[in-house]
């Protein structure tokens, strides 16, 4: 099992540009989560999907953020236009229906985004 | 307002001694708690969890204690090893079932010195 795969690992972009982060969850996992980590706010849940359907996007900070999951093996998080305050590490995680409370989520290695 | 608080940003312990990481929460509806460990440049990895119907859960060198009346939980690592040096996150969930939202603390950085 290759685990949760995120790309790119690092992204540096200029303010105003569009940024797309990608995630491939573990095969067979029903849930996919997008998190953002900052020093001040820690880990924040942005959105999560169940069987490719967005369930809760209340953590998405602004309309500039959007997430899609076109199929069970791929999800994207897009920021358009990007701003310096979006600089953070973005994590994707996945889990099976019965896993979160017995084994937790499996996280990817994250994408470090820097907006200059 | 932080519902899950890890008041110690960092902790330093000698190898072989006990490490105790603390976590406080404010929401009495939380009924499941998890600890994650994170190494630099990696995602968090699940360590151990506890349901509110228990007051202790043990897995090898790791034990989590839950004190519901005090809204406090702690992670004990005995004996501590240099490889345990990482950031430890406490997380809580308000209900099982379809709610998969975890509320996270800011983390405690543990350094185990040889």
Coordinates of C-alpha atoms in Angstrom, one line a residue:
Chain A
X1 CA 0.0 0.0 0.0
X2 CA 1.5 3.3 -1.1
X3 CA -0.4 5.4 1.4
X4 CA -2.0 8.7 0.7
X5 CA -0.1 10.5 -2.0
X6 CA 0.0 14.2 -2.3
X7 CA 1.5 16.4 -5.0
X8 CA 3.4 18.6 -5.3
X9 CA 5.4 18.4 -2.1
X10 CA 6.3 22.1 -2.3
X11 CA 4.7 24.9 -4.2
X12 CA 5.9 28.5 -4.5
X13 CA 3.6 30.8 -6.4
X14 CA 3.0 34.5 -6.8
X15 CA 0.0 36.2 -5.3
X16 CA -2.9 36.1 -7.6
X17 CA -2.0 32.9 -9.3
X18 CA -4.1 29.8 -9.2
X19 CA -2.8 26.8 -7.2
X20 CA -4.0 23.2 -7.4
X21 CA -3.1 20.6 -4.9
X22 CA -3.6 17.0 -5.6
X23 CA -4.4 13.9 -3.5
X24 CA -4.7 10.2 -4.2
X25 CA -6.3 8.4 -1.2
X26 CA -5.7 4.8 -0.1
X27 CA -7.7 2.5 -2.3
X28 CA -10.9 1.3 -0.5
X29 CA -11.1 4.3 1.8
X30 CA -14.5 5.9 2.0
X31 CA -13.6 9.3 3.4
X32 CA -11.2 11.9 2.2
X33 CA -10.2 15.0 4.2
X34 CA -8.3 18.2 3.4
X35 CA -6.5 19.9 6.3
X36 CA -4.5 23.1 6.6
X37 CA -1.7 23.5 9.2
X38 CA -0.4 26.8 10.4
X39 CA 1.6 27.7 13.4
X40 CA -1.1 29.9 14.9
X41 CA -4.2 27.8 14.2
X42 CA -2.8 24.3 14.1
X43 CA -4.6 21.7 12.0
X44 CA -7.8 22.9 10.6
X45 CA -10.3 20.7 8.7
X46 CA -11.2 22.4 5.4
X47 CA -13.6 19.9 3.8
X48 CA -14.3 16.2 3.8
X49 CA -15.8 13.8 1.3
X50 CA -17.7 10.5 1.8
X51 CA -17.9 8.3 -1.3
X52 CA -16.7 11.3 -3.4
X53 CA -19.5 13.5 -2.2
X54 CA -18.6 16.7 -0.2
X55 CA -20.2 16.3 3.3
X56 CA -18.9 19.3 5.2
X57 CA -17.1 22.3 3.7
X58 CA -17.7 24.7 6.6
X59 CA -14.0 24.9 7.1
X60 CA -13.2 26.3 3.7
X61 CA -12.0 29.8 4.5
X62 CA -13.3 31.7 1.5
X63 CA -14.8 31.4 -2.0
X64 CA -11.3 31.4 -3.3
X65 CA -11.0 27.8 -2.1
X66 CA -12.7 24.9 -3.9
X67 CA -12.3 21.2 -3.7
X68 CA -13.4 18.4 -5.9
X69 CA -13.4 14.6 -5.9
X70 CA -14.3 13.4 -9.4
X71 CA -13.7 9.7 -8.5
X72 CA -12.6 7.5 -5.6
X73 CA -8.9 7.8 -6.4
X74 CA -8.4 11.5 -6.8
X75 CA -9.2 14.8 -5.2
X76 CA -8.0 18.4 -5.8
X77 CA -7.9 21.5 -3.7
X78 CA -7.8 24.7 -5.7
X79 CA -7.0 28.2 -4.5
X80 CA -7.8 31.0 -7.0
X81 CA -6.6 33.7 -6.6
X82 CA -3.9 32.8 -4.0
X83 CA -2.8 35.2 -1.3
X84 CA 0.2 35.3 1.0
X85 CA -2.0 34.4 4.0
X86 CA -2.8 31.1 2.3
X87 CA 0.8 30.0 2.9
X88 CA 0.6 26.8 5.0
X89 CA 1.1 23.1 4.8
X90 CA -1.9 21.4 3.3
X91 CA -2.6 17.8 4.2
X92 CA -4.9 15.2 2.7
X93 CA -6.1 12.2 4.7
X94 CA -8.3 9.2 4.1
X95 CA -10.0 6.6 6.2
X96 CA -12.4 3.7 6.0
X97 CA -15.9 3.9 7.5
X98 CA -14.9 2.2 10.7
X99 CA -11.4 3.4 10.9
X100 CA -11.5 7.0 12.4
X101 CA -12.2 5.8 15.8
X102 CA -10.3 2.5 15.8
X103 CA -7.2 3.6 13.9
X104 CA -7.5 7.1 12.9
X105 CA -6.9 8.7 9.6
X106 CA -4.0 8.1 7.3
X107 CA -2.3 11.3 6.3
X108 CA -0.3 12.2 3.2
X109 CA 3.1 13.9 3.6
X110 CA 1.5 17.3 2.8
X111 CA 2.1 20.1 0.4
X112 CA 4.0 23.1 1.6
X113 CA 2.5 26.1 -0.1
X114 CA 4.3 29.5 -0.2
X115 CA 2.5 32.4 -1.8
X116 CA 4.8 35.4 -2.3
Chain B
X1 CA -11.6 29.6 20.8
X2 CA -9.5 26.4 21.2
X3 CA -11.7 23.5 22.3
X4 CA -8.7 21.2 22.6
X5 CA -5.7 22.7 24.4
X6 CA -2.1 21.4 24.7
X7 CA -0.7 24.0 27.0
X8 CA 2.9 22.8 26.8
X9 CA 4.4 23.7 23.4
X10 CA 7.5 21.7 24.1
X11 CA 8.8 19.0 26.5
X12 CA 12.3 17.6 27.0
X13 CA 12.9 14.2 28.6
X14 CA 15.9 11.9 29.2
X15 CA 16.0 8.6 27.4
X16 CA 14.5 5.8 29.5
X17 CA 12.4 8.2 31.6
X18 CA 8.7 8.8 31.4
X19 CA 7.2 11.4 29.0
X20 CA 3.8 12.8 30.0
X21 CA 2.0 14.9 27.4
X22 CA -1.2 16.7 28.5
X23 CA -4.3 17.7 26.8
X24 CA -7.4 19.6 28.1
X25 CA -10.7 20.0 26.4
X26 CA -13.7 22.2 27.0
X27 CA -16.5 20.5 25.1
X28 CA -18.3 18.0 27.3
X29 CA -19.8 16.4 24.1
X30 CA -16.4 15.1 23.1
X31 CA -16.6 11.3 23.4
X32 CA -13.6 10.0 21.5
X33 CA -10.0 11.1 21.8
X34 CA -6.9 10.3 19.7
X35 CA -3.2 11.0 19.8
X36 CA -1.1 11.5 16.7
X37 CA 2.6 11.8 16.2
X38 CA 4.2 13.9 13.5
X39 CA 7.8 13.9 12.3
X40 CA 9.2 16.8 10.2
X41 CA 8.2 16.8 6.6
X42 CA 5.7 14.0 7.2
X43 CA 2.0 13.8 7.8
X44 CA 0.7 13.0 11.3
X45 CA 0.4 9.3 12.1
X46 CA -2.1 7.7 14.4
X47 CA -0.7 6.6 17.8
X48 CA -3.5 5.6 20.2
X49 CA -7.1 6.4 21.0
X50 CA -9.6 6.2 23.8
X51 CA -13.3 6.2 24.1
X52 CA -15.1 8.2 26.8
X53 CA -16.4 4.9 28.3
X54 CA -12.9 4.1 29.3
X55 CA -10.4 5.8 31.5
X56 CA -7.3 4.1 30.3
X57 CA -6.0 2.5 27.1
X58 CA -2.6 0.9 26.7
X59 CA -0.5 -0.1 23.7
X60 CA 3.0 -1.1 24.3
X61 CA 5.0 1.8 25.7
X62 CA 2.1 4.2 25.2
X63 CA -0.8 4.7 27.6
X64 CA -3.5 7.3 27.4
X65 CA -5.5 8.3 30.5
X66 CA -8.8 10.1 30.4
X67 CA -10.3 12.1 33.3
X68 CA -13.7 13.1 32.1
X69 CA -14.6 15.1 35.2
X70 CA -11.5 17.2 34.7
X71 CA -11.9 17.2 30.9
X72 CA -8.2 16.1 30.8
X73 CA -6.3 13.4 29.0
X74 CA -2.7 12.5 29.1
X75 CA -0.3 10.4 27.0
X76 CA 2.4 8.5 28.9
X77 CA 5.4 7.1 27.1
X78 CA 7.5 4.6 29.1
X79 CA 10.4 4.3 28.6
X80 CA 11.0 7.2 26.3
X81 CA 13.3 6.6 23.3
X82 CA 15.1 9.1 21.1
X83 CA 12.9 7.9 18.2
X84 CA 9.9 9.3 20.1
X85 CA 11.1 12.8 19.4
X86 CA 8.3 14.3 17.4
X87 CA 5.3 16.7 17.7
X88 CA 2.3 15.0 19.4
X89 CA -1.2 16.1 18.7
X90 CA -4.3 15.5 20.7
X91 CA -7.6 15.4 18.8
X92 CA -11.2 14.9 19.9
X93 CA -14.5 14.1 18.2
X94 CA -18.0 15.1 19.3
X95 CA -19.8 12.1 18.2
X96 CA -19.3 8.9 16.2
X97 CA -21.4 7.9 13.3
X98 CA -21.4 10.2 10.3
X99 CA -19.5 13.1 12.0
X100 CA -15.9 12.6 11.1
X101 CA -14.7 16.0 12.3
X102 CA -11.8 16.0 14.6
X103 CA -10.9 19.0 16.7
X104 CA -7.1 19.3 17.1
X105 CA -4.8 20.8 19.7
X106 CA -1.8 22.8 18.6
X107 CA 0.7 20.1 19.5
X108 CA 3.5 19.5 21.9
X109 CA 7.1 19.0 20.6
X110 CA 8.8 16.2 22.5
X111 CA 12.6 15.9 22.6
X112 CA 14.0 12.7 24.0
X113 CA 17.7 13.2 24.8
X114 CA 20.1 10.3 24.7

